Amino acid sequence: MKKAVYMLGFIFIVADLFAINAFNIEEKVSPVVSSKNTSVFYENFSSGVLDSQKWQITHEGDFKESIIDVYDIDPSENIDYNLRLGISTIGTIDDTVKFQGVRSVEKVNFSDGNEVSFNLDWNNQSNGCYLTGSFYLCPTATNANPEDENDWMKLEYIGVPPGRNARSVIANRIVGDTRLLYSGDWPQNRTGRKISNQHIKLILNNKSFKILENGNELYSSPSHDLNFTSAYIYLQMSSHSNYPLREIYFDNIIVTKNTQKGVS
């Protein structure tokens, strides 16, 4: 009988200690705010084919050879599918620039804030003169060159003679008025810089935007002045005439919506 009483008392003591510790722990926990990224668009081309439900091909100009497909760029046993854009312009009309790429079938809404990220692989061009790799946000759909539309924002890499380096350009167009926002130190420095596989993140809301390149801030502005809050994504390349086949690659196009949730 005494043994049972002692055991019952021991249980009550342990229960009291547990309740006290739980109360103290609860007092020490302060409210925090956690951020959550919700993916609204994701494409890594893992199916091995260009998904016509997601992408519409765009092009303008004459080509000797044109490639728009999904390609495994990893020569090992691993598989790494990318969007491949390739152009040969040997023997084409001299006074036109050739454009091709894809645009998203659906618009992306960034009125509440979005992050858009993607990889652009410059493909170690031996001669990238007047080659471009471009990303556009444009509120209108076209199967030609989005730069001819009245409104857009773009980030573009342009090959600099003699061909191994490139320069970056950020610009927008508002109701037909094109505004150059960033060009590095061009044209004072005409040598450009070496680029490779560029990871780009565009952080955009209804007022401001910032562009990160390989984790470093490339450009930011408290106001983007855009008159649209949803847009199609365009991935594009262009080339002047009389260049052999050149290829660039895009991958991991991700659009995430930032939300904040209070946790107490």
mmCIF file with all atom_site columns, C-alpha atoms in Angstrom, residues 7-206:
data_model
loop_
_atom_site.group_PDB
_atom_site.id
_atom_site.type_symbol
_atom_site.label_atom_id
_atom_site.label_alt_id
_atom_site.label_comp_id
_atom_site.label_asym_id
_atom_site.label_entity_id
_atom_site.label_seq_id
_atom_site.pdbx_PDB_ins_code
_atom_site.Cartn_x
_atom_site.Cartn_y
_atom_site.Cartn_z
_atom_site.occupancy
_atom_site.B_iso_or_equiv
_atom_site.pdbx_formal_charge
_atom_site.auth_seq_id
_atom_site.auth_comp_id
_atom_site.auth_asym_id
_atom_site.auth_atom_id
_atom_site.pdbx_PDB_model_num
ATOM 1   C CA . MET A 1 7   ? 4.375  5.877  -6.821  1.00 0.00 ? 7   MET A CA 1
ATOM 2   C CA . LEU A 1 8   ? 1.256  8.042  -7.097  1.00 0.00 ? 8   LEU A CA 1
ATOM 3   C CA . GLY A 1 9   ? 3.037  10.954 -5.424  1.00 0.00 ? 9   GLY A CA 1
ATOM 4   C CA . PHE A 1 10  ? 5.975  10.597 -7.783  1.00 0.00 ? 10  PHE A CA 1
ATOM 5   C CA . ILE A 1 11  ? 3.654  10.800 -10.790 1.00 0.00 ? 11  ILE A CA 1
ATOM 6   C CA . PHE A 1 12  ? 2.071  14.017 -9.473  1.00 0.00 ? 12  PHE A CA 1
ATOM 7   C CA . ILE A 1 13  ? 5.500  15.613 -8.931  1.00 0.00 ? 13  ILE A CA 1
ATOM 8   C CA . VAL A 1 14  ? 6.659  14.767 -12.472 1.00 0.00 ? 14  VAL A CA 1
ATOM 9   C CA . ALA A 1 15  ? 3.403  16.133 -13.908 1.00 0.00 ? 15  ALA A CA 1
ATOM 10  C CA . ASP A 1 16  ? 3.834  19.416 -12.008 1.00 0.00 ? 16  ASP A CA 1
ATOM 11  C CA . LEU A 1 17  ? 7.435  19.805 -13.199 1.00 0.00 ? 17  LEU A CA 1
ATOM 12  C CA . PHE A 1 18  ? 6.414  19.165 -16.800 1.00 0.00 ? 18  PHE A CA 1
ATOM 13  C CA . ALA A 1 19  ? 3.635  21.773 -16.593 1.00 0.00 ? 19  ALA A CA 1
ATOM 14  C CA . ILE A 1 20  ? 6.007  24.396 -15.128 1.00 0.00 ? 20  ILE A CA 1
ATOM 15  C CA . ASN A 1 21  ? 8.655  23.783 -17.825 1.00 0.00 ? 21  ASN A CA 1
ATOM 16  C CA . ALA A 1 22  ? 6.073  23.891 -20.572 1.00 0.00 ? 22  ALA A CA 1
ATOM 17  C CA . PHE A 1 23  ? 4.801  27.223 -19.254 1.00 0.00 ? 23  PHE A CA 1
ATOM 18  C CA . ASN A 1 24  ? 8.340  28.660 -19.153 1.00 0.00 ? 24  ASN A CA 1
ATOM 19  C CA . ILE A 1 25  ? 9.079  27.473 -22.689 1.00 0.00 ? 25  ILE A CA 1
ATOM 20  C CA . GLU A 1 26  ? 5.868  29.036 -23.943 1.00 0.00 ? 26  GLU A CA 1
ATOM 21  C CA . GLU A 1 27  ? 6.796  32.333 -22.306 1.00 0.00 ? 27  GLU A CA 1
ATOM 22  C CA . LYS A 1 28  ? 10.183 32.374 -24.090 1.00 0.00 ? 28  LYS A CA 1
ATOM 23  C CA . VAL A 1 29  ? 8.729  31.843 -27.575 1.00 0.00 ? 29  VAL A CA 1
ATOM 24  C CA . SER A 1 30  ? 8.117  35.213 -29.233 1.00 0.00 ? 30  SER A CA 1
ATOM 25  C CA . PRO A 1 31  ? 6.028  35.844 -32.329 1.00 0.00 ? 31  PRO A CA 1
ATOM 26  C CA . VAL A 1 32  ? 8.008  35.553 -35.586 1.00 0.00 ? 32  VAL A CA 1
ATOM 27  C CA . VAL A 1 33  ? 7.218  36.303 -39.202 1.00 0.00 ? 33  VAL A CA 1
ATOM 28  C CA . SER A 1 34  ? 8.085  33.673 -41.754 1.00 0.00 ? 34  SER A CA 1
ATOM 29  C CA . SER A 1 35  ? 8.103  34.170 -45.495 1.00 0.00 ? 35  SER A CA 1
ATOM 30  C CA . LYS A 1 36  ? 6.822  31.609 -47.928 1.00 0.00 ? 36  LYS A CA 1
ATOM 31  C CA . ASN A 1 37  ? 7.434  31.438 -51.660 1.00 0.00 ? 37  ASN A CA 1
ATOM 32  C CA . THR A 1 38  ? 4.598  29.935 -53.652 1.00 0.00 ? 38  THR A CA 1
ATOM 33  C CA . SER A 1 39  ? 5.483  28.793 -57.148 1.00 0.00 ? 39  SER A CA 1
ATOM 34  C CA . VAL A 1 40  ? 3.027  30.029 -59.781 1.00 0.00 ? 40  VAL A CA 1
ATOM 35  C CA . PHE A 1 41  ? 5.075  28.949 -62.828 1.00 0.00 ? 41  PHE A CA 1
ATOM 36  C CA . TYR A 1 42  ? 7.858  26.392 -63.121 1.00 0.00 ? 42  TYR A CA 1
ATOM 37  C CA . GLU A 1 43  ? 9.658  25.003 -66.156 1.00 0.00 ? 43  GLU A CA 1
ATOM 38  C CA . ASN A 1 44  ? 12.861 22.949 -66.233 1.00 0.00 ? 44  ASN A CA 1
ATOM 39  C CA . PHE A 1 45  ? 12.086 21.232 -69.569 1.00 0.00 ? 45  PHE A CA 1
ATOM 40  C CA . SER A 1 46  ? 12.438 17.829 -67.887 1.00 0.00 ? 46  SER A CA 1
ATOM 41  C CA . SER A 1 47  ? 9.945  16.255 -70.304 1.00 0.00 ? 47  SER A CA 1
ATOM 42  C CA . GLY A 1 48  ? 12.540 16.562 -73.061 1.00 0.00 ? 48  GLY A CA 1
ATOM 43  C CA . VAL A 1 49  ? 10.132 18.351 -75.429 1.00 0.00 ? 49  VAL A CA 1
ATOM 44  C CA . LEU A 1 50  ? 8.861  21.911 -75.749 1.00 0.00 ? 50  LEU A CA 1
ATOM 45  C CA . ASP A 1 51  ? 5.451  21.966 -74.068 1.00 0.00 ? 51  ASP A CA 1
ATOM 46  C CA . SER A 1 52  ? 2.974  23.689 -76.402 1.00 0.00 ? 52  SER A CA 1
ATOM 47  C CA . GLN A 1 53  ? 0.637  24.177 -73.432 1.00 0.00 ? 53  GLN A CA 1
ATOM 48  C CA . LYS A 1 54  ? 3.256  26.472 -71.875 1.00 0.00 ? 54  LYS A CA 1
ATOM 49  C CA . TRP A 1 55  ? 5.209  27.940 -74.800 1.00 0.00 ? 55  TRP A CA 1
ATOM 50  C CA . GLN A 1 56  ? 4.520  29.535 -78.167 1.00 0.00 ? 56  GLN A CA 1
ATOM 51  C CA . ILE A 1 57  ? 7.377  29.817 -80.699 1.00 0.00 ? 57  ILE A CA 1
ATOM 52  C CA . THR A 1 58  ? 8.269  33.332 -81.902 1.00 0.00 ? 58  THR A CA 1
ATOM 53  C CA . HIS A 1 59  ? 10.440 34.401 -84.834 1.00 0.00 ? 59  HIS A CA 1
ATOM 54  C CA . GLU A 1 60  ? 11.114 37.257 -87.236 1.00 0.00 ? 60  GLU A CA 1
ATOM 55  C CA . GLY A 1 61  ? 13.501 37.506 -90.182 1.00 0.00 ? 61  GLY A CA 1
ATOM 56  C CA . ASP A 1 62  ? 15.212 35.067 -92.526 1.00 0.00 ? 62  ASP A CA 1
ATOM 57  C CA . PHE A 1 63  ? 17.466 32.235 -91.369 1.00 0.00 ? 63  PHE A CA 1
ATOM 58  C CA . LYS A 1 64  ? 19.752 29.741 -93.014 1.00 0.00 ? 64  LYS A CA 1
ATOM 59  C CA . GLU A 1 65  ? 19.128 27.447 -90.042 1.00 0.00 ? 65  GLU A CA 1
ATOM 60  C CA . SER A 1 66  ? 16.861 27.855 -87.032 1.00 0.00 ? 66  SER A CA 1
ATOM 61  C CA . ILE A 1 67  ? 16.728 25.657 -83.919 1.00 0.00 ? 67  ILE A CA 1
ATOM 62  C CA . ILE A 1 68  ? 14.086 25.966 -81.204 1.00 0.00 ? 68  ILE A CA 1
ATOM 63  C CA . ASP A 1 69  ? 13.869 22.783 -79.170 1.00 0.00 ? 69  ASP A CA 1
ATOM 64  C CA . VAL A 1 70  ? 14.653 21.090 -75.860 1.00 0.00 ? 70  VAL A CA 1
ATOM 65  C CA . TYR A 1 71  ? 18.134 19.585 -75.709 1.00 0.00 ? 71  TYR A CA 1
ATOM 66  C CA . ASP A 1 72  ? 20.198 17.542 -73.249 1.00 0.00 ? 72  ASP A CA 1
ATOM 67  C CA . ILE A 1 73  ? 23.298 19.665 -72.669 1.00 0.00 ? 73  ILE A CA 1
ATOM 68  C CA . ASP A 1 74  ? 24.960 17.192 -70.278 1.00 0.00 ? 74  ASP A CA 1
ATOM 69  C CA . PRO A 1 75  ? 27.351 14.877 -72.186 1.00 0.00 ? 75  PRO A CA 1
ATOM 70  C CA . SER A 1 76  ? 27.593 12.481 -69.229 1.00 0.00 ? 76  SER A CA 1
ATOM 71  C CA . GLU A 1 77  ? 25.016 9.867  -68.252 1.00 0.00 ? 77  GLU A CA 1
ATOM 72  C CA . ASN A 1 78  ? 23.072 12.518 -66.355 1.00 0.00 ? 78  ASN A CA 1
ATOM 73  C CA . ILE A 1 79  ? 20.242 14.310 -68.138 1.00 0.00 ? 79  ILE A CA 1
ATOM 74  C CA . ASP A 1 80  ? 20.014 18.102 -68.143 1.00 0.00 ? 80  ASP A CA 1
ATOM 75  C CA . TYR A 1 81  ? 17.368 19.353 -70.559 1.00 0.00 ? 81  TYR A CA 1
ATOM 76  C CA . ASN A 1 82  ? 17.452 23.025 -71.572 1.00 0.00 ? 82  ASN A CA 1
ATOM 77  C CA . LEU A 1 83  ? 15.596 25.173 -74.028 1.00 0.00 ? 83  LEU A CA 1
ATOM 78  C CA . ARG A 1 84  ? 17.963 25.450 -77.013 1.00 0.00 ? 84  ARG A CA 1
ATOM 79  C CA . LEU A 1 85  ? 17.869 28.425 -79.377 1.00 0.00 ? 85  LEU A CA 1
ATOM 80  C CA . GLY A 1 86  ? 20.167 28.310 -82.392 1.00 0.00 ? 86  GLY A CA 1
ATOM 81  C CA . ILE A 1 87  ? 20.562 30.516 -85.471 1.00 0.00 ? 87  ILE A CA 1
ATOM 82  C CA . SER A 1 88  ? 22.726 30.378 -88.594 1.00 0.00 ? 88  SER A CA 1
ATOM 83  C CA . THR A 1 89  ? 22.474 33.512 -90.738 1.00 0.00 ? 89  THR A CA 1
ATOM 84  C CA . ILE A 1 90  ? 25.064 32.821 -93.443 1.00 0.00 ? 90  ILE A CA 1
ATOM 85  C CA . GLY A 1 91  ? 23.828 34.253 -96.733 1.00 0.00 ? 91  GLY A CA 1
ATOM 86  C CA . THR A 1 92  ? 20.782 36.004 -95.256 1.00 0.00 ? 92  THR A CA 1
ATOM 87  C CA . ILE A 1 93  ? 19.593 39.541 -95.965 1.00 0.00 ? 93  ILE A CA 1
ATOM 88  C CA . ASP A 1 94  ? 22.209 42.027 -94.736 1.00 0.00 ? 94  ASP A CA 1
ATOM 89  C CA . ASP A 1 95  ? 19.962 44.825 -93.526 1.00 0.00 ? 95  ASP A CA 1
ATOM 90  C CA . THR A 1 96  ? 17.825 42.850 -91.047 1.00 0.00 ? 96  THR A CA 1
ATOM 91  C CA . VAL A 1 97  ? 18.401 41.394 -87.602 1.00 0.00 ? 97  VAL A CA 1
ATOM 92  C CA . LYS A 1 98  ? 16.952 37.904 -87.051 1.00 0.00 ? 98  LYS A CA 1
ATOM 93  C CA . PHE A 1 99  ? 14.926 37.134 -83.903 1.00 0.00 ? 99  PHE A CA 1
ATOM 94  C CA . GLN A 1 100 ? 13.562 33.899 -82.509 1.00 0.00 ? 100 GLN A CA 1
ATOM 95  C CA . GLY A 1 101 ? 12.504 32.374 -79.208 1.00 0.00 ? 101 GLY A CA 1
ATOM 96  C CA . VAL A 1 102 ? 9.443  31.432 -77.183 1.00 0.00 ? 102 VAL A CA 1
ATOM 97  C CA . ARG A 1 103 ? 6.829  33.211 -75.108 1.00 0.00 ? 103 ARG A CA 1
ATOM 98  C CA . SER A 1 104 ? 4.668  31.886 -72.313 1.00 0.00 ? 104 SER A CA 1
ATOM 99  C CA . VAL A 1 105 ? 1.139  30.951 -73.331 1.00 0.00 ? 105 VAL A CA 1
ATOM 100 C CA . GLU A 1 106 ? -0.241 32.442 -70.110 1.00 0.00 ? 106 GLU A CA 1
ATOM 101 C CA . LYS A 1 107 ? 0.450  35.796 -68.498 1.00 0.00 ? 107 LYS A CA 1
ATOM 102 C CA . VAL A 1 108 ? 2.204  36.167 -65.143 1.00 0.00 ? 108 VAL A CA 1
ATOM 103 C CA . ASN A 1 109 ? 0.556  38.522 -62.668 1.00 0.00 ? 109 ASN A CA 1
ATOM 104 C CA . PHE A 1 110 ? 2.984  40.487 -60.486 1.00 0.00 ? 110 PHE A CA 1
ATOM 105 C CA . SER A 1 111 ? 0.616  43.069 -58.997 1.00 0.00 ? 111 SER A CA 1
ATOM 106 C CA . ASP A 1 112 ? 1.169  41.649 -55.493 1.00 0.00 ? 112 ASP A CA 1
ATOM 107 C CA . GLY A 1 113 ? 4.878  40.989 -55.930 1.00 0.00 ? 113 GLY A CA 1
ATOM 108 C CA . ASN A 1 114 ? 6.736  38.233 -57.704 1.00 0.00 ? 114 ASN A CA 1
ATOM 109 C CA . GLU A 1 115 ? 10.189 36.821 -58.157 1.00 0.00 ? 115 GLU A CA 1
ATOM 110 C CA . VAL A 1 116 ? 11.084 35.610 -61.639 1.00 0.00 ? 116 VAL A CA 1
ATOM 111 C CA . SER A 1 117 ? 14.277 33.605 -62.030 1.00 0.00 ? 117 SER A CA 1
ATOM 112 C CA . PHE A 1 118 ? 15.934 31.780 -64.901 1.00 0.00 ? 118 PHE A CA 1
ATOM 113 C CA . ASN A 1 119 ? 19.283 30.562 -66.195 1.00 0.00 ? 119 ASN A CA 1
ATOM 114 C CA . LEU A 1 120 ? 20.794 31.826 -69.432 1.00 0.00 ? 120 LEU A CA 1
ATOM 115 C CA . ASP A 1 121 ? 23.788 29.836 -70.683 1.00 0.00 ? 121 ASP A CA 1
ATOM 116 C CA . TRP A 1 122 ? 25.873 31.938 -73.101 1.00 0.00 ? 122 TRP A CA 1
ATOM 117 C CA . ASN A 1 123 ? 27.500 28.679 -74.260 1.00 0.00 ? 123 ASN A CA 1
ATOM 118 C CA . ASN A 1 124 ? 31.111 29.938 -74.274 1.00 0.00 ? 124 ASN A CA 1
ATOM 119 C CA . GLN A 1 125 ? 30.782 31.599 -77.664 1.00 0.00 ? 125 GLN A CA 1
ATOM 120 C CA . SER A 1 126 ? 34.004 31.748 -79.652 1.00 0.00 ? 126 SER A CA 1
ATOM 121 C CA . ASN A 1 127 ? 32.425 34.562 -81.650 1.00 0.00 ? 127 ASN A CA 1
ATOM 122 C CA . GLY A 1 128 ? 29.378 36.116 -80.028 1.00 0.00 ? 128 GLY A CA 1
ATOM 123 C CA . CYS A 1 129 ? 29.519 39.372 -81.973 1.00 0.00 ? 129 CYS A CA 1
ATOM 124 C CA . TYR A 1 130 ? 26.060 40.939 -82.238 1.00 0.00 ? 130 TYR A CA 1
ATOM 125 C CA . LEU A 1 131 ? 24.468 37.853 -80.739 1.00 0.00 ? 131 LEU A CA 1
ATOM 126 C CA . THR A 1 132 ? 21.865 38.529 -78.049 1.00 0.00 ? 132 THR A CA 1
ATOM 127 C CA . GLY A 1 133 ? 20.147 36.502 -75.352 1.00 0.00 ? 133 GLY A CA 1
ATOM 128 C CA . SER A 1 134 ? 17.101 38.290 -73.974 1.00 0.00 ? 134 SER A CA 1
ATOM 129 C CA . PHE A 1 135 ? 14.363 38.047 -71.370 1.00 0.00 ? 135 PHE A CA 1
ATOM 130 C CA . TYR A 1 136 ? 11.213 40.150 -71.791 1.00 0.00 ? 136 TYR A CA 1
ATOM 131 C CA . LEU A 1 137 ? 8.113  40.870 -69.760 1.00 0.00 ? 137 LEU A CA 1
ATOM 132 C CA . CYS A 1 138 ? 5.521  42.154 -72.205 1.00 0.00 ? 138 CYS A CA 1
ATOM 133 C CA . PRO A 1 139 ? 1.751  42.559 -71.644 1.00 0.00 ? 139 PRO A CA 1
ATOM 134 C CA . THR A 1 140 ? 0.856  41.808 -75.271 1.00 0.00 ? 140 THR A CA 1
ATOM 135 C CA . ALA A 1 141 ? 1.202  38.545 -77.171 1.00 0.00 ? 141 ALA A CA 1
ATOM 136 C CA . THR A 1 142 ? 3.105  38.451 -80.442 1.00 0.00 ? 142 THR A CA 1
ATOM 137 C CA . ASN A 1 143 ? 4.654  35.651 -82.482 1.00 0.00 ? 143 ASN A CA 1
ATOM 138 C CA . ALA A 1 144 ? 7.315  38.065 -83.738 1.00 0.00 ? 144 ALA A CA 1
ATOM 139 C CA . ASN A 1 145 ? 9.763  40.319 -81.867 1.00 0.00 ? 145 ASN A CA 1
ATOM 140 C CA . PRO A 1 146 ? 8.386  41.651 -78.541 1.00 0.00 ? 146 PRO A CA 1
ATOM 141 C CA . GLU A 1 147 ? 10.638 44.696 -78.839 1.00 0.00 ? 147 GLU A CA 1
ATOM 142 C CA . ASP A 1 148 ? 8.244  46.029 -81.483 1.00 0.00 ? 148 ASP A CA 1
ATOM 143 C CA . GLU A 1 149 ? 5.416  46.100 -78.924 1.00 0.00 ? 149 GLU A CA 1
ATOM 144 C CA . ASN A 1 150 ? 4.447  49.316 -77.126 1.00 0.00 ? 150 ASN A CA 1
ATOM 145 C CA . ASP A 1 151 ? 5.177  48.170 -73.552 1.00 0.00 ? 151 ASP A CA 1
ATOM 146 C CA . TRP A 1 152 ? 7.808  45.844 -72.065 1.00 0.00 ? 152 TRP A CA 1
ATOM 147 C CA . MET A 1 153 ? 10.755 45.385 -69.749 1.00 0.00 ? 153 MET A CA 1
ATOM 148 C CA . LYS A 1 154 ? 13.868 43.477 -70.811 1.00 0.00 ? 154 LYS A CA 1
ATOM 149 C CA . LEU A 1 155 ? 17.207 42.177 -69.624 1.00 0.00 ? 155 LEU A CA 1
ATOM 150 C CA . GLU A 1 156 ? 19.541 41.435 -72.521 1.00 0.00 ? 156 GLU A CA 1
ATOM 151 C CA . TYR A 1 157 ? 23.099 40.238 -73.078 1.00 0.00 ? 157 TYR A CA 1
ATOM 152 C CA . ILE A 1 158 ? 24.792 41.472 -76.262 1.00 0.00 ? 158 ILE A CA 1
ATOM 153 C CA . GLY A 1 159 ? 27.987 40.009 -77.690 1.00 0.00 ? 159 GLY A CA 1
ATOM 154 C CA . VAL A 1 160 ? 30.816 42.534 -77.987 1.00 0.00 ? 160 VAL A CA 1
ATOM 155 C CA . PRO A 1 161 ? 33.436 42.403 -80.785 1.00 0.00 ? 161 PRO A CA 1
ATOM 156 C CA . PRO A 1 162 ? 35.764 40.553 -81.191 1.00 0.00 ? 162 PRO A CA 1
ATOM 157 C CA . GLY A 1 163 ? 33.276 38.110 -79.785 1.00 0.00 ? 163 GLY A CA 1
ATOM 158 C CA . ARG A 1 164 ? 34.055 36.335 -76.531 1.00 0.00 ? 164 ARG A CA 1
ATOM 159 C CA . ASN A 1 165 ? 32.712 39.006 -74.174 1.00 0.00 ? 165 ASN A CA 1
ATOM 160 C CA . ALA A 1 166 ? 29.243 40.467 -73.718 1.00 0.00 ? 166 ALA A CA 1
ATOM 161 C CA . ARG A 1 167 ? 27.555 43.436 -72.103 1.00 0.00 ? 167 ARG A CA 1
ATOM 162 C CA . SER A 1 168 ? 24.245 43.616 -70.259 1.00 0.00 ? 168 SER A CA 1
ATOM 163 C CA . VAL A 1 169 ? 21.367 45.979 -70.966 1.00 0.00 ? 169 VAL A CA 1
ATOM 164 C CA . ILE A 1 170 ? 18.238 46.658 -68.914 1.00 0.00 ? 170 ILE A CA 1
ATOM 165 C CA . ALA A 1 171 ? 15.516 48.736 -70.552 1.00 0.00 ? 171 ALA A CA 1
ATOM 166 C CA . ASN A 1 172 ? 11.784 49.273 -70.653 1.00 0.00 ? 172 ASN A CA 1
ATOM 167 C CA . ARG A 1 173 ? 9.255  50.764 -73.029 1.00 0.00 ? 173 ARG A CA 1
ATOM 168 C CA . ILE A 1 174 ? 6.262  52.715 -71.791 1.00 0.00 ? 174 ILE A CA 1
ATOM 169 C CA . VAL A 1 175 ? 3.601  53.553 -74.380 1.00 0.00 ? 175 VAL A CA 1
ATOM 170 C CA . GLY A 1 176 ? 6.175  53.396 -77.161 1.00 0.00 ? 176 GLY A CA 1
ATOM 171 C CA . ASP A 1 177 ? 8.851  55.381 -75.322 1.00 0.00 ? 177 ASP A CA 1
ATOM 172 C CA . THR A 1 178 ? 12.002 53.256 -74.844 1.00 0.00 ? 178 THR A CA 1
ATOM 173 C CA . ARG A 1 179 ? 14.130 54.012 -71.773 1.00 0.00 ? 179 ARG A CA 1
ATOM 174 C CA . LEU A 1 180 ? 17.622 52.673 -71.199 1.00 0.00 ? 180 LEU A CA 1
ATOM 175 C CA . LEU A 1 181 ? 17.928 51.881 -67.473 1.00 0.00 ? 181 LEU A CA 1
ATOM 176 C CA . TYR A 1 182 ? 21.299 50.138 -67.310 1.00 0.00 ? 182 TYR A CA 1
ATOM 177 C CA . SER A 1 183 ? 24.191 49.471 -69.686 1.00 0.00 ? 183 SER A CA 1
ATOM 178 C CA . GLY A 1 184 ? 27.124 49.098 -67.277 1.00 0.00 ? 184 GLY A CA 1
ATOM 179 C CA . ASP A 1 185 ? 29.835 51.526 -68.355 1.00 0.00 ? 185 ASP A CA 1
ATOM 180 C CA . TRP A 1 186 ? 29.066 51.146 -72.044 1.00 0.00 ? 186 TRP A CA 1
ATOM 181 C CA . PRO A 1 187 ? 30.102 52.799 -74.361 1.00 0.00 ? 187 PRO A CA 1
ATOM 182 C CA . GLN A 1 188 ? 33.050 54.131 -72.360 1.00 0.00 ? 188 GLN A CA 1
ATOM 183 C CA . ASN A 1 189 ? 34.213 50.542 -71.874 1.00 0.00 ? 189 ASN A CA 1
ATOM 184 C CA . ARG A 1 190 ? 33.772 48.641 -75.135 1.00 0.00 ? 190 ARG A CA 1
ATOM 185 C CA . THR A 1 191 ? 35.468 45.422 -74.047 1.00 0.00 ? 191 THR A CA 1
ATOM 186 C CA . GLY A 1 192 ? 32.424 43.994 -72.242 1.00 0.00 ? 192 GLY A CA 1
ATOM 187 C CA . ARG A 1 193 ? 32.951 41.128 -69.808 1.00 0.00 ? 193 ARG A CA 1
ATOM 188 C CA . LYS A 1 194 ? 33.045 37.364 -69.791 1.00 0.00 ? 194 LYS A CA 1
ATOM 189 C CA . ILE A 1 195 ? 29.724 35.694 -69.023 1.00 0.00 ? 195 ILE A CA 1
ATOM 190 C CA . SER A 1 196 ? 28.874 32.012 -68.766 1.00 0.00 ? 196 SER A CA 1
ATOM 191 C CA . ASN A 1 197 ? 25.815 30.422 -67.166 1.00 0.00 ? 197 ASN A CA 1
ATOM 192 C CA . GLN A 1 198 ? 24.009 33.457 -65.781 1.00 0.00 ? 198 GLN A CA 1
ATOM 193 C CA . HIS A 1 199 ? 21.492 32.929 -62.984 1.00 0.00 ? 199 HIS A CA 1
ATOM 194 C CA . ILE A 1 200 ? 19.064 35.844 -63.022 1.00 0.00 ? 200 ILE A CA 1
ATOM 195 C CA . LYS A 1 201 ? 16.464 36.801 -60.435 1.00 0.00 ? 201 LYS A CA 1
ATOM 196 C CA . LEU A 1 202 ? 14.029 39.638 -61.021 1.00 0.00 ? 202 LEU A CA 1
ATOM 197 C CA . ILE A 1 203 ? 12.257 40.831 -57.860 1.00 0.00 ? 203 ILE A CA 1
ATOM 198 C CA . LEU A 1 204 ? 9.248  42.848 -58.908 1.00 0.00 ? 204 LEU A CA 1
ATOM 199 C CA . ASN A 1 205 ? 6.189  44.363 -57.296 1.00 0.00 ? 205 ASN A CA 1
ATOM 200 C CA . ASN A 1 206 ? 3.684  46.993 -58.324 1.00 0.00 ? 206 ASN A CA 1
#
